[in-house]
Amino acid sequence: MAEEDFIQRDPAAHPLPISSIYKTSMFRGPTRPPLSLKTGMADLTGPVFGPEELGPQDNDLILNYAKAGFPIGERIMIHGRVLDGNARPLRGALVELWQANASGKYRHRNDNYIGAIDPNFGGCGRCLTDGDGRYIFRTIKPGPYPFRNKINDWRPAHVHFSVFGTGFAQRLITQMYFEGDPLIRHDSILNTIPDAAARDRLVARLDLAASVPLDTLAYRWDIVLRGTRATVFENQLQGN
């Protein structure tokens, strides 16, 4: 891509690293200027992920951890495209997701929420984008859960996403929310993003046209790597 193809990002759309409404950022946010480290070829050229690394059910969270039946909860599909700043599709990108189950519980030893573990749900998956930059996952809609911020703070239903470029140094991480969730406007983490339009770009839209009748609802969410409509990423503000 030529240098003139890059579209300038809007820095006002991104959250500050330390925010008074997100308590743990006061302790974890950086207080010193960032260091500039030289990037080597090993950071940009590997590993390269191909279809041989993925299993046939890696993008199906309803089946990929099932032991004795299906997981409990609302069956959904999440689909969309990975695009650059000029709306061109990114082919062969590794997209990963991880999430809580329908009761708002992560399969993690440090999750002490009272929600129940689902023995048939692992909560993570991955896929490669196709020639049109498309990805798709089948999963269970995650439940909300409380977190220790203010006295009664709850996270809305959300899914964590990761997108890899050509190496680990090009990994981008973000969160996706669901249209119509009343907890979105109360979320202290999402509201660290000052720009309302940037917050809205993290919300997936109900897509009845892609739903499976009598089976599965669908949500559409595109991931944009750069430009004025870029997705807000947690670990690299300017995108890929």
Short mmCIF file of C-alpha atoms in Angstrom, two decimals:
data_model
loop_
_atom_site.label_atom_id
_atom_site.label_comp_id
_atom_site.label_asym_id
_atom_site.label_seq_id
_atom_site.Cartn_x
_atom_site.Cartn_y
_atom_site.Cartn_z
CA MET A 1 0.00 0.00 0.00
CA ALA A 2 1.38 3.39 -0.95
CA GLU A 3 1.88 6.03 1.72
CA GLU A 4 -0.79 8.27 0.16
CA ASP A 5 -3.38 5.49 0.64
CA PHE A 6 -3.29 5.84 4.42
CA ILE A 7 -6.10 7.86 5.97
CA GLN A 8 -5.31 9.92 9.05
CA ARG A 9 -6.95 8.65 12.23
CA ASP A 10 -8.86 10.91 14.57
CA PRO A 11 -7.02 10.91 17.93
CA ALA A 12 -10.07 12.40 19.67
CA ALA A 13 -11.95 9.15 19.06
CA HIS A 14 -9.63 7.11 21.30
CA PRO A 15 -9.69 6.86 25.09
CA LEU A 16 -7.01 8.24 27.34
CA PRO A 17 -4.82 5.53 28.92
CA ILE A 18 -5.93 6.68 32.40
CA SER A 19 -9.59 7.49 33.09
CA SER A 20 -11.29 8.43 36.34
CA ILE A 21 -14.43 6.44 35.42
CA TYR A 22 -12.47 3.20 34.91
CA LYS A 23 -10.86 2.56 38.28
CA THR A 24 -8.23 -0.02 37.40
CA SER A 25 -6.82 2.23 34.66
CA MET A 26 -5.65 4.52 37.47
CA PHE A 27 -3.29 1.75 38.57
CA ARG A 28 -2.48 0.05 35.27
CA GLY A 29 -2.32 2.96 32.84
CA PRO A 30 1.14 4.19 31.74
CA THR A 31 2.38 7.36 33.40
CA ARG A 32 5.59 7.79 31.39
CA PRO A 33 6.08 8.58 27.69
CA PRO A 34 6.13 5.50 25.43
CA LEU A 35 9.45 4.10 24.23
CA SER A 36 10.09 3.69 20.52
CA LEU A 37 11.58 0.27 19.76
CA LYS A 38 13.06 -0.68 16.42
CA THR A 39 10.99 -3.29 14.61
CA GLY A 40 12.88 -6.25 13.21
CA MET A 41 11.97 -8.55 10.35
CA ALA A 42 11.05 -11.33 12.78
CA ASP A 43 8.37 -9.06 14.27
CA LEU A 44 6.68 -8.45 10.92
CA THR A 45 7.10 -11.65 8.91
CA GLY A 46 5.98 -14.51 11.12
CA PRO A 47 4.31 -16.65 12.00
CA VAL A 48 2.05 -16.95 8.98
CA PHE A 49 -1.23 -18.69 9.76
CA GLY A 50 -2.71 -21.02 7.18
CA PRO A 51 -5.78 -23.27 7.02
CA GLU A 52 -3.68 -26.28 8.02
CA GLU A 53 -3.36 -24.85 11.54
CA LEU A 54 -7.13 -24.66 12.06
CA GLY A 55 -9.56 -27.42 12.90
CA PRO A 56 -12.95 -27.88 11.19
CA GLN A 57 -14.88 -26.67 14.27
CA ASP A 58 -12.56 -23.89 15.41
CA ASN A 59 -15.11 -21.21 14.47
CA ASP A 60 -18.08 -23.12 15.93
CA LEU A 61 -18.19 -22.50 19.69
CA ILE A 62 -21.41 -24.47 19.96
CA LEU A 63 -19.57 -27.65 18.95
CA ASN A 64 -15.84 -27.14 19.55
CA TYR A 65 -15.97 -27.82 23.30
CA ALA A 66 -19.17 -29.86 23.55
CA LYS A 67 -18.79 -32.97 25.72
CA ALA A 68 -22.30 -34.33 26.36
CA GLY A 69 -24.71 -32.06 24.49
CA PHE A 70 -25.01 -28.47 23.35
CA PRO A 71 -24.08 -25.44 25.50
CA ILE A 72 -26.88 -23.56 27.23
CA GLY A 73 -28.00 -20.16 25.97
CA GLU A 74 -29.11 -18.14 22.96
CA ARG A 75 -27.54 -19.47 19.77
CA ILE A 76 -26.10 -16.71 17.57
CA MET A 77 -23.81 -16.14 14.60
CA ILE A 78 -21.35 -13.25 14.41
CA HIS A 79 -20.10 -12.39 10.94
CA GLY A 80 -18.53 -9.51 9.08
CA ARG A 81 -15.49 -8.40 7.12
CA VAL A 82 -11.97 -7.27 8.00
CA LEU A 83 -11.22 -4.13 5.97
CA ASP A 84 -8.41 -1.61 5.58
CA GLY A 85 -8.95 2.14 5.78
CA ASN A 86 -10.08 2.26 2.14
CA ALA A 87 -12.71 -0.49 2.61
CA ARG A 88 -10.55 -3.09 0.87
CA PRO A 89 -10.88 -6.64 2.27
CA LEU A 90 -8.02 -8.31 4.12
CA ARG A 91 -7.64 -11.91 3.02
CA GLY A 92 -6.19 -14.67 5.21
CA ALA A 93 -6.23 -12.72 8.49
CA LEU A 94 -6.47 -14.84 11.62
CA VAL A 95 -9.48 -13.67 13.65
CA GLU A 96 -9.83 -15.02 17.20
CA LEU A 97 -12.55 -14.46 19.78
CA TRP A 98 -13.10 -15.30 23.43
CA GLN A 99 -16.08 -14.64 25.67
CA ALA A 100 -18.08 -15.46 28.77
CA ASN A 101 -20.84 -18.06 28.62
CA ALA A 102 -24.59 -17.40 28.85
CA SER A 103 -24.37 -16.90 32.63
CA GLY A 104 -21.59 -14.30 32.32
CA LYS A 105 -18.87 -16.74 33.44
CA TYR A 106 -15.47 -17.17 31.78
CA ARG A 107 -13.77 -20.56 31.75
CA HIS A 108 -10.84 -19.18 33.72
CA ARG A 109 -9.59 -20.12 37.17
CA ASN A 110 -9.48 -16.48 38.27
CA ASP A 111 -13.14 -15.82 37.41
CA ASN A 112 -14.93 -15.92 40.78
CA TYR A 113 -18.35 -14.71 39.59
CA ILE A 114 -21.24 -16.86 40.86
CA GLY A 115 -22.38 -17.67 37.30
CA ALA A 116 -22.22 -21.36 36.46
CA ILE A 117 -19.59 -23.01 34.27
CA ASP A 118 -21.12 -24.67 31.22
CA PRO A 119 -19.40 -28.05 30.71
CA ASN A 120 -20.15 -27.91 26.98
CA PHE A 121 -18.83 -24.40 26.30
CA GLY A 122 -15.18 -23.39 26.07
CA GLY A 123 -15.67 -19.77 25.06
CA CYS A 124 -12.99 -19.35 22.38
CA GLY A 125 -12.64 -19.81 18.62
CA ARG A 126 -10.73 -18.73 15.54
CA CYS A 127 -11.00 -18.57 11.76
CA LEU A 128 -9.25 -17.14 8.69
CA THR A 129 -10.88 -14.46 6.55
CA ASP A 130 -11.77 -15.53 3.01
CA GLY A 131 -10.97 -13.77 -0.25
CA ASP A 132 -13.57 -11.08 0.49
CA GLY A 133 -12.23 -10.51 4.02
CA ARG A 134 -15.20 -12.32 5.57
CA TYR A 135 -15.24 -14.17 8.88
CA ILE A 136 -18.03 -16.05 10.66
CA PHE A 137 -18.49 -17.62 14.11
CA ARG A 138 -21.32 -19.62 15.61
CA THR A 139 -21.58 -19.25 19.37
CA ILE A 140 -23.74 -18.59 22.43
CA LYS A 141 -24.64 -15.01 23.30
CA PRO A 142 -22.61 -14.09 26.40
CA GLY A 143 -24.30 -12.91 29.57
CA PRO A 144 -23.50 -9.67 31.46
CA TYR A 145 -21.51 -9.80 34.68
CA PRO A 146 -20.59 -7.40 37.50
CA PHE A 147 -17.08 -6.06 37.93
CA ARG A 148 -15.35 -4.21 40.73
CA ASN A 149 -15.31 -0.65 39.51
CA LYS A 150 -18.14 1.35 41.03
CA ILE A 151 -20.51 -0.19 43.57
CA ASN A 152 -22.92 -1.60 40.95
CA ASP A 153 -21.03 -1.70 37.64
CA TRP A 154 -21.93 -4.39 35.10
CA ARG A 155 -20.29 -5.26 31.81
CA PRO A 156 -22.72 -5.51 28.90
CA ALA A 157 -22.74 -8.69 26.85
CA HIS A 158 -19.53 -8.52 24.81
CA VAL A 159 -17.06 -10.59 22.84
CA HIS A 160 -13.29 -10.05 22.75
CA PHE A 161 -11.71 -10.07 19.27
CA SER A 162 -8.12 -10.41 18.11
CA VAL A 163 -6.89 -9.86 14.54
CA PHE A 164 -3.41 -10.89 13.41
CA GLY A 165 -1.44 -9.34 10.57
CA THR A 166 1.70 -11.09 9.32
CA GLY A 167 3.25 -11.43 12.78
CA PHE A 168 2.67 -11.21 16.51
CA ALA A 169 3.73 -7.55 16.53
CA GLN A 170 0.71 -6.82 14.30
CA ARG A 171 -1.93 -8.24 16.62
CA LEU A 172 -4.91 -5.96 17.34
CA ILE A 173 -7.40 -6.55 20.18
CA THR A 174 -10.84 -5.06 20.76
CA GLN A 175 -14.34 -5.78 22.12
CA MET A 176 -17.67 -6.09 20.34
CA TYR A 177 -21.12 -5.35 21.84
CA PHE A 178 -24.69 -6.17 20.80
CA GLU A 179 -27.31 -3.81 19.43
CA GLY A 180 -30.09 -3.01 21.88
CA ASP A 181 -28.24 -3.93 25.08
CA PRO A 182 -29.41 -1.42 27.76
CA LEU A 183 -26.15 -1.85 29.70
CA ILE A 184 -24.05 -0.34 26.89
CA ARG A 185 -24.75 3.27 27.88
CA HIS A 186 -23.81 2.49 31.50
CA ASP A 187 -20.53 0.69 30.79
CA SER A 188 -17.58 2.46 32.42
CA ILE A 189 -15.04 0.79 30.13
CA LEU A 190 -16.80 1.59 26.85
CA ASN A 191 -17.47 5.14 28.01
CA THR A 192 -13.74 5.87 28.31
CA ILE A 193 -13.99 6.33 24.52
CA PRO A 194 -14.91 10.03 24.23
CA ASP A 195 -16.40 9.88 20.72
CA ALA A 196 -19.96 8.54 20.51
CA ALA A 197 -19.54 7.47 16.88
CA ALA A 198 -16.41 5.48 17.77
CA ARG A 199 -18.32 3.75 20.58
CA ASP A 200 -21.13 2.93 18.19
CA ARG A 201 -18.70 1.30 15.76
CA LEU A 202 -18.05 -1.37 18.41
CA VAL A 203 -21.73 -2.42 18.41
CA ALA A 204 -22.80 -5.32 16.17
CA ARG A 205 -26.13 -4.97 14.38
CA LEU A 206 -28.86 -7.57 14.35
CA ASP A 207 -28.89 -9.18 10.90
CA LEU A 208 -32.14 -11.09 10.41
CA ALA A 209 -31.31 -11.74 6.76
CA ALA A 210 -28.34 -13.89 7.81
CA SER A 211 -30.18 -15.65 10.66
CA VAL A 212 -31.20 -19.31 10.49
CA PRO A 213 -34.98 -19.57 11.01
CA LEU A 214 -36.03 -21.49 14.14
CA ASP A 215 -32.36 -21.88 15.09
CA THR A 216 -29.89 -18.99 15.23
CA LEU A 217 -29.94 -15.18 15.24
CA ALA A 218 -27.14 -13.36 13.44
CA TYR A 219 -25.20 -10.16 14.17
CA ARG A 220 -22.98 -8.32 11.69
CA TRP A 221 -19.84 -6.46 12.71
CA ASP A 222 -17.09 -5.22 10.38
CA ILE A 223 -13.54 -4.63 11.65
CA VAL A 224 -11.83 -1.62 10.05
CA LEU A 225 -8.08 -1.40 10.59
CA ARG A 226 -7.38 2.27 9.84
CA GLY A 227 -8.91 5.54 8.77
CA THR A 228 -11.67 7.82 9.95
CA ARG A 229 -14.03 4.89 10.58
CA ALA A 230 -11.44 2.63 12.20
CA THR A 231 -12.44 0.21 14.92
CA VAL A 232 -11.11 1.27 18.32
CA PHE A 233 -8.39 -1.18 19.39
CA GLU A 234 -7.26 -1.64 22.97
CA ASN A 235 -3.59 -2.30 22.33
CA GLN A 236 -2.71 -0.06 19.36
CA LEU A 237 -4.58 3.17 18.94
CA GLN A 238 -3.76 3.83 15.31
CA GLY A 239 -4.72 0.42 13.99
CA ASN A 240 -2.59 -1.78 11.76
#
